[in-house]
Short mmCIF file of C-alpha atoms in Angstrom, two decimals:
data_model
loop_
_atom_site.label_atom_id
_atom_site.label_comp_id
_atom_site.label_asym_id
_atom_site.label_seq_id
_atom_site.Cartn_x
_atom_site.Cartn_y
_atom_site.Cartn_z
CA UNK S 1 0.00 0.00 0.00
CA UNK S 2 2.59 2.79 0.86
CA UNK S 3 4.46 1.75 -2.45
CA UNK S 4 1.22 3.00 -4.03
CA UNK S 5 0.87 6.08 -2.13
CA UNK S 6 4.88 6.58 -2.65
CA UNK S 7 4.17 6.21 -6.52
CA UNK S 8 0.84 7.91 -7.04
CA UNK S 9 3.21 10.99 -4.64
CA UNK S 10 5.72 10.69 -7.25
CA UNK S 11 4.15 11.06 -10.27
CA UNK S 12 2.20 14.07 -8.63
CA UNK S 13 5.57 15.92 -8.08
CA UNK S 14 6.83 15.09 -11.36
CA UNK S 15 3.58 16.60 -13.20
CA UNK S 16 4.35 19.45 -11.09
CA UNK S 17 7.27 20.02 -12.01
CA UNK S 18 6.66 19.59 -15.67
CA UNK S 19 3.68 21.88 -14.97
CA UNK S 20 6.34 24.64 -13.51
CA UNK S 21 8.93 23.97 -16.19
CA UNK S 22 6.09 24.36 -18.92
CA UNK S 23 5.01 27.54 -17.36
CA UNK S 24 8.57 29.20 -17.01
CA UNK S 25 9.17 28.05 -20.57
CA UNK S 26 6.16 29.83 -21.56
CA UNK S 27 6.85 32.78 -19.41
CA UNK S 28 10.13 33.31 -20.67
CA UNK S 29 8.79 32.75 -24.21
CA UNK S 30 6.06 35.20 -24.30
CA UNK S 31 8.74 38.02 -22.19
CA UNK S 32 10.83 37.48 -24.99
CA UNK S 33 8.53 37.71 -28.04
CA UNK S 34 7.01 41.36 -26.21
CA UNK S 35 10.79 42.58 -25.84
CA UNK S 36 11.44 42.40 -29.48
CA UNK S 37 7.69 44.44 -29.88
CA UNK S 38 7.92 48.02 -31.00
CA UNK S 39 6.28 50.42 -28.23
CA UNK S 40 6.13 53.35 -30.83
CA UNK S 41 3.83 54.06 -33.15
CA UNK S 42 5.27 55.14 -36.23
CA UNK S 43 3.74 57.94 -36.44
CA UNK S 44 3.60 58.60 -32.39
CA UNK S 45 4.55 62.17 -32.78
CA UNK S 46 1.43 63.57 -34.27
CA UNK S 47 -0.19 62.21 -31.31
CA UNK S 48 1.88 65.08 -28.90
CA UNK S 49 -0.29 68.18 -28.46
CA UNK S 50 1.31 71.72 -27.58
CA UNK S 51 0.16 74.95 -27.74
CA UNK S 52 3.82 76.44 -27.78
CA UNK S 53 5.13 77.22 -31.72
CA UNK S 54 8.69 75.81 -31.51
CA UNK S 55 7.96 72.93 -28.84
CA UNK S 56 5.11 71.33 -31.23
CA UNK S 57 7.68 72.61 -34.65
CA UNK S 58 10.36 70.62 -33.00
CA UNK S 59 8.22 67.22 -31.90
CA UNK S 60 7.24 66.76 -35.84
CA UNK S 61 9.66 65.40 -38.40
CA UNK S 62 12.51 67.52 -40.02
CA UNK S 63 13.30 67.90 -43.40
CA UNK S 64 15.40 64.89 -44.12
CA UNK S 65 14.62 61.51 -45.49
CA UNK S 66 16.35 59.05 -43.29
CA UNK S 67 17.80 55.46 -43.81
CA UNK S 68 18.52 52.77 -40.99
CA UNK S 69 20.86 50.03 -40.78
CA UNK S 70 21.94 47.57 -38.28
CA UNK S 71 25.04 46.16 -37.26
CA UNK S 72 25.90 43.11 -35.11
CA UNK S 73 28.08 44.17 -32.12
CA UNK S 74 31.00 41.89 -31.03
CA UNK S 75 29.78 42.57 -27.41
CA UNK S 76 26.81 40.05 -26.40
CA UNK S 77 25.07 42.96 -23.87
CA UNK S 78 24.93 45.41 -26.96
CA UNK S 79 24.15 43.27 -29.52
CA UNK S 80 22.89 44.91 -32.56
CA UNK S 81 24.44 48.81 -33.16
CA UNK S 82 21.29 50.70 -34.87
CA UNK S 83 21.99 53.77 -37.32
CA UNK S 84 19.68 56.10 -38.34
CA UNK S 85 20.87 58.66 -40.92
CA UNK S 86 20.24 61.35 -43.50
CA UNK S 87 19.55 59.22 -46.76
CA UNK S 88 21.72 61.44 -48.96
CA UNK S 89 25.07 61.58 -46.88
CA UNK S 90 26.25 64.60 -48.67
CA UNK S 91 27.72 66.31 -45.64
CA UNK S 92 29.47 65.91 -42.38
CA UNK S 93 26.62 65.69 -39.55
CA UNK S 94 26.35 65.76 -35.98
CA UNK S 95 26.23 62.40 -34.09
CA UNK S 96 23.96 61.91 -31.36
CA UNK S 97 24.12 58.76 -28.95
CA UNK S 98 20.95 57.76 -27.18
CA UNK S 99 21.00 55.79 -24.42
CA UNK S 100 18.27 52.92 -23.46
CA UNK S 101 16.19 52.71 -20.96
CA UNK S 102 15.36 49.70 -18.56
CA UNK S 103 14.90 46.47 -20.51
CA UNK S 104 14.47 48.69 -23.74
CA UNK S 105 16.39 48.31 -27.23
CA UNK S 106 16.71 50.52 -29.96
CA UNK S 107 14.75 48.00 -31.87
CA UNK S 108 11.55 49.26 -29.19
CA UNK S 109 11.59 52.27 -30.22
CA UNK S 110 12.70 52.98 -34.01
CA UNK S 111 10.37 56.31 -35.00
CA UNK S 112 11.99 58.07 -32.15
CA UNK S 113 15.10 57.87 -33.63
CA UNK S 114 14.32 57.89 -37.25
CA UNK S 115 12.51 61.29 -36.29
CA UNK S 116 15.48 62.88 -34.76
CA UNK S 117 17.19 61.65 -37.55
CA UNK S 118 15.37 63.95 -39.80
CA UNK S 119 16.59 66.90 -38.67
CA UNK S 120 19.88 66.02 -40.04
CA UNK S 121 21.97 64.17 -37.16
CA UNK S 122 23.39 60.22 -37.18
CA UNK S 123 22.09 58.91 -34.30
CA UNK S 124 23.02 55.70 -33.37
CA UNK S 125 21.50 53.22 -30.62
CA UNK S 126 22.19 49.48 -29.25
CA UNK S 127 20.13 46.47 -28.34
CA UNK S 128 21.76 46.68 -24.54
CA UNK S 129 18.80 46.46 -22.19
CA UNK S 130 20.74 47.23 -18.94
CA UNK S 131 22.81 50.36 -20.35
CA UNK S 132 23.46 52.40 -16.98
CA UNK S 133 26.71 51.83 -16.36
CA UNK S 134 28.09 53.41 -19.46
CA UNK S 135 29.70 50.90 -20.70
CA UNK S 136 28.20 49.63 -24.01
CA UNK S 137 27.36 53.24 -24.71
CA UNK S 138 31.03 54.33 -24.67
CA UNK S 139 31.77 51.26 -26.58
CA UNK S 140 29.35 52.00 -29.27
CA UNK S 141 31.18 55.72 -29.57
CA UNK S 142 33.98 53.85 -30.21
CA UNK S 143 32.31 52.29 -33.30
CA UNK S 144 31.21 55.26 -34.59
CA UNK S 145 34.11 56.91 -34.39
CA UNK S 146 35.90 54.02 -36.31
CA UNK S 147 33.50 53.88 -39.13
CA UNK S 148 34.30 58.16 -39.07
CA UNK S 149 37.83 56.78 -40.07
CA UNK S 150 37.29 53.45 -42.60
CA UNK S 151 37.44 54.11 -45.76
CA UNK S 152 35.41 51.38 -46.39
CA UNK S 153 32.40 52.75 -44.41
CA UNK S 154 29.20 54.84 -45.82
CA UNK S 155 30.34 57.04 -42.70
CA UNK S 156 33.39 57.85 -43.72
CA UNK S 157 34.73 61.32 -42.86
CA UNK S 158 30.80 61.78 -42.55
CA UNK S 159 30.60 62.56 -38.88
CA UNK S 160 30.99 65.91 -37.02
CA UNK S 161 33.02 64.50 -34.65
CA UNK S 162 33.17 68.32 -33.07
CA UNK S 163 29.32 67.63 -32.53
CA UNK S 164 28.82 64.91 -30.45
CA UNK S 165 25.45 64.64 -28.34
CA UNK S 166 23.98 62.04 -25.86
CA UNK S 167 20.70 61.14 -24.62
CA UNK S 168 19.44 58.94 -21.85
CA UNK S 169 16.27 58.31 -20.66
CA UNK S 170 15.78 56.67 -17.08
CA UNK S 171 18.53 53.79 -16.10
CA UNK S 172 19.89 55.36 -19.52
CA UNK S 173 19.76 58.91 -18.02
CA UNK S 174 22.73 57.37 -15.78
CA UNK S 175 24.31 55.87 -18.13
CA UNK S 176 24.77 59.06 -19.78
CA UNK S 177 26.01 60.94 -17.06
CA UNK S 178 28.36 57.82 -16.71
CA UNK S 179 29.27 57.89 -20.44
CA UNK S 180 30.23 61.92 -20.37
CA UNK S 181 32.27 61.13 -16.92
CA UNK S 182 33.72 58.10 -16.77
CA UNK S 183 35.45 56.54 -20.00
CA UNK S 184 38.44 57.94 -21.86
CA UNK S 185 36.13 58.78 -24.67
CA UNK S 186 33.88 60.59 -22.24
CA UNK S 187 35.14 64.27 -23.12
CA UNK S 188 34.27 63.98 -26.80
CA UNK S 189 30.53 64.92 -26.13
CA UNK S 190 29.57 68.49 -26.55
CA UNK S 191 26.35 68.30 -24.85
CA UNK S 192 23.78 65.98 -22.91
CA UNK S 193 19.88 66.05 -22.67
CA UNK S 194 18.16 63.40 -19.70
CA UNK S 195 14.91 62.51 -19.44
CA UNK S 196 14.30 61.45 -16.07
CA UNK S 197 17.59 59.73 -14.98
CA UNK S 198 17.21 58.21 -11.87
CA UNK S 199 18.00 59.79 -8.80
CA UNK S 200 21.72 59.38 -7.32
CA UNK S 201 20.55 56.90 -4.84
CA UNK S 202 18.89 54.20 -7.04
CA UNK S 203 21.37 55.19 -9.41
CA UNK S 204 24.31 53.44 -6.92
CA UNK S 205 22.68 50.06 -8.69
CA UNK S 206 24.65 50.79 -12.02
CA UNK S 207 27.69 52.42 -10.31
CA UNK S 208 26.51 56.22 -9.65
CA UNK S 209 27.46 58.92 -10.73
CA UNK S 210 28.91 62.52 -10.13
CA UNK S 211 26.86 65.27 -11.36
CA UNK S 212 29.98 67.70 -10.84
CA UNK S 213 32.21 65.68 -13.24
CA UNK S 214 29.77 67.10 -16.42
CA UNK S 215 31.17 69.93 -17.87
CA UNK S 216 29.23 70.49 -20.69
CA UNK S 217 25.49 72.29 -21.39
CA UNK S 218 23.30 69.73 -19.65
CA UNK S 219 19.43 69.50 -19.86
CA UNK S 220 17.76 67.55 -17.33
CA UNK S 221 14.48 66.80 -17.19
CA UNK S 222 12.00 64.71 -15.30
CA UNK S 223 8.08 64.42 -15.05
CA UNK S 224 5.82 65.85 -12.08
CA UNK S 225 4.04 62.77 -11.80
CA UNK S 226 4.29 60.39 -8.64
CA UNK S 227 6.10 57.81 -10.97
CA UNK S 228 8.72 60.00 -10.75
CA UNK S 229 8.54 61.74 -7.50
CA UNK S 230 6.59 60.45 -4.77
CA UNK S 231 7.04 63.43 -2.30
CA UNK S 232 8.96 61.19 0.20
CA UNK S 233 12.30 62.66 1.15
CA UNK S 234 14.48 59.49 2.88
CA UNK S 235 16.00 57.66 0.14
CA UNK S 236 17.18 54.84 2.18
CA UNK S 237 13.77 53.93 3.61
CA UNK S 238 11.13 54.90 1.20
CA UNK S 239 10.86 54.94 -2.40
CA UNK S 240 11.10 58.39 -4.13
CA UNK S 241 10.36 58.03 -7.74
CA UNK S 242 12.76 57.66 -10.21
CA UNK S 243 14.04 60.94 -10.90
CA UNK S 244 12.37 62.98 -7.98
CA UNK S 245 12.70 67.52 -8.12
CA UNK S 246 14.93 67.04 -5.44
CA UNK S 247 17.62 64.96 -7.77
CA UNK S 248 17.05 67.59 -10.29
CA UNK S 249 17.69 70.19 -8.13
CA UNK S 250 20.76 68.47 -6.91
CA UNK S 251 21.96 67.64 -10.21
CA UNK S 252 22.14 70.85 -11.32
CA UNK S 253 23.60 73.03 -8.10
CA UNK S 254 26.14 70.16 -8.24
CA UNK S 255 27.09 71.57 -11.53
CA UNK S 256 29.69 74.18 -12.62
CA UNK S 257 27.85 77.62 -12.76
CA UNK S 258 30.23 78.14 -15.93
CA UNK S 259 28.10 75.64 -18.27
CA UNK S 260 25.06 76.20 -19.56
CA UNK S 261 22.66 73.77 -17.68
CA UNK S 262 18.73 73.51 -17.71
CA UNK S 263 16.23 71.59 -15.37
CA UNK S 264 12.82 71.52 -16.18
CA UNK S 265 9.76 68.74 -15.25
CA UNK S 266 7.37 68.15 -17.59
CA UNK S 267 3.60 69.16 -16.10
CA UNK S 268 1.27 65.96 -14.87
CA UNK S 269 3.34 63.46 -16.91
CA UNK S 270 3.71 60.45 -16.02
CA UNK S 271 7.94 58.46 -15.89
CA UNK S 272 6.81 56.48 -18.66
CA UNK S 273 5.07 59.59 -21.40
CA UNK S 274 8.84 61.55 -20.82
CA UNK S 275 10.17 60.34 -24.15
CA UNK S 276 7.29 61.34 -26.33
CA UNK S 277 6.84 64.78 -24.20
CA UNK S 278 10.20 65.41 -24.05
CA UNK S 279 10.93 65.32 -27.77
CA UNK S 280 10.43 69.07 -29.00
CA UNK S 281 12.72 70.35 -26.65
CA UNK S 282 14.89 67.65 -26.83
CA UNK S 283 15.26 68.09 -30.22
CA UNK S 284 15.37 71.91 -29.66
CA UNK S 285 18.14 71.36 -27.89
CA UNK S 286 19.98 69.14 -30.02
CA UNK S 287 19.76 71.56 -32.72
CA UNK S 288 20.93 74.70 -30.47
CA UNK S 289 24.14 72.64 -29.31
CA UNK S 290 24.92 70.52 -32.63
CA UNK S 291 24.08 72.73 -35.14
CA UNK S 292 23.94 76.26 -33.79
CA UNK S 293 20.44 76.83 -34.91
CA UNK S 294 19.65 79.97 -33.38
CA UNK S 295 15.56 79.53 -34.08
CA UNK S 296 16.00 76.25 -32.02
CA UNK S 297 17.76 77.92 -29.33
CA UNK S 298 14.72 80.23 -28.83
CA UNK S 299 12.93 77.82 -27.36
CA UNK S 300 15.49 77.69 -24.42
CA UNK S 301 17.77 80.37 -24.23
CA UNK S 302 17.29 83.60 -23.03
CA UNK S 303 14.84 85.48 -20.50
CA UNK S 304 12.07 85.09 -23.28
CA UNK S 305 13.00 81.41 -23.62
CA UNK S 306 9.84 80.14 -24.85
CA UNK S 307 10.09 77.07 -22.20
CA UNK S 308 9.47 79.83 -19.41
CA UNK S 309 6.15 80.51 -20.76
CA UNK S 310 4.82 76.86 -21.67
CA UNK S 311 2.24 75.81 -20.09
CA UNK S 312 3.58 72.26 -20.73
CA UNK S 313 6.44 72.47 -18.29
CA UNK S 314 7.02 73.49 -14.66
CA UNK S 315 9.92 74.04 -12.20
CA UNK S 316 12.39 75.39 -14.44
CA UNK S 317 15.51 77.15 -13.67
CA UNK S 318 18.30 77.89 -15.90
CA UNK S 319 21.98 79.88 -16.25
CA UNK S 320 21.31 81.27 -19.81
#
């Protein structure tokens, strides 16, 4: 009789256990098949309402057709390097790196950088999911900056390598800061642009980072949403958001009063909405600092920056 129970006990645990195994397997499946989804609509930026000229001028596409192309990465955590670029190639342009967010890839989010492609920059993404420390980013300068040199490459002598820009949103708002701080290529960047990076505390996860150590025009922004700032004030005990005022504010008093730096939230948005919201200015910005676009640069510099008077955007404070 207990040879029965033993066996009928046995082949319950072993169902179980394919039963567990099946459902992992499926889990892991179905996580996988969503992270190679696109989260964009192509078209997502006629979906982003302003009533400000230049903000809503600056979300839409620019003038430029733009081609794409990928390239496999000898390093397994970046994987595929992404390209976007002005189709016709007939000049040098500025290069902009962007920076992924948690469990992101380029691949997730393709219109956003085929649309700041189109107002004439190379900007250039990887498939690295866990990009905070830096690392892959500076590695994936590195590329760029090759190709710049290889004769062989369509980017030959094609990149402004006096106009280098990053951009990081979240985890990849650190990994920015990182990559302009950190790495021996770090003090090739001109400028940076964040979208809430996460405060200096959670931050400690990829490494940290030192605010103080970025010498060049930074703008930071984060949203006013509880996603991002939950009011609490003890990081060590309670959760405060991802990129809370108070890390803004730090951020920028913990930078030289010298460089032109910008912090700014974005009004009732929520962490997730900061790309999309985030993109005329962004893109603003880009052009002020890459290009010298002095239309673009109305938008945020000067007492009559239009920023100051958007209705969009809230705590701002600025050197310029």
């Amino acid at each position: 009789m207990m040879k029965k129970v033993l066996k009928i006990v046995g082949i319950v645990i072993l169902g179980m256990i394919i039963l567990i195994v099946l459902v992992v397997g499926f889990l892991l499946m179905k996580n996988y098949i969503d992270s190679q989804k696109p989260w964009l609509a192509k078209d997502y930026y006629t979906q982003f309402q302003s009533d400000s000229e230049l903000e809503k001028k600056y979300a839409g596409l620019g003038d430029y057709e733009v081609s794409v192309m990928a390239v496999k990465s000898e390093d397994k955590s970046i994987g595929n390097i992404r390209i976007w670029y002005p189709s016709e190639m007939e000049n040098r342009y500025p290069l902009i790196v962007v920076v992924n967010g948690s469990n992101t890839a380029a691949l997730n989010y393709e219109p956003y950088f085929e649309r700041l492609a189109s107002w004439g920059f190379v900007v250039v993404g990887s498939d690295d999911r866990q990009a905070g420390t830096g690392i892959s980013t500076s590695l994936t300068l590195d590329y760029m900056l090759e190709q710049n040199q290889n004769s062989d490459s369509l980017f030959y002598e094609k990149i402004d390598v006096q106009n280098i820009g990053i951009a990081g949103y979240s985890q990849g708002g650190v990994g920015a800061v990182r990559a302009v701080t950190e790495f021996e290529n770090s003090g090739l960047y001109k400028t940076i642009f964040t979208g809430s990076a996460a405060h200096s505390y959670l931050a400690q996860m990829w490494g940290g980072y030192d605010a103080s150590k970025v010498s060049i025009p930074w703008f930071m922004t984060a949203a006013a949403g509880t996603s991002d700032d939950t009011s609490a004030t003890d990081a060590a005990t309670e959760w405060l958001g991802v990129a809370p005022l108070s890390s803004l504010i730090e951020n920028y008093n913990a930078m030289p009063d010298n460089v032109f730096k910008l912090r700014a939230r974005v009004e009732g948005a929520e962490h997730e909405e900061m790309q999309m919201k985030t993109d005329g200015y962004m893109t603003a910005w880009m052009l002020y600092q890459l290009q010298g676009d002095e239309e673009a640069g109305k938008a945020l510099i000067g007492e009559d920056a239009e920023i100051l008077s958007n209705s969009n955007w809230q705590d701002i404070e600025k050197n310029r």
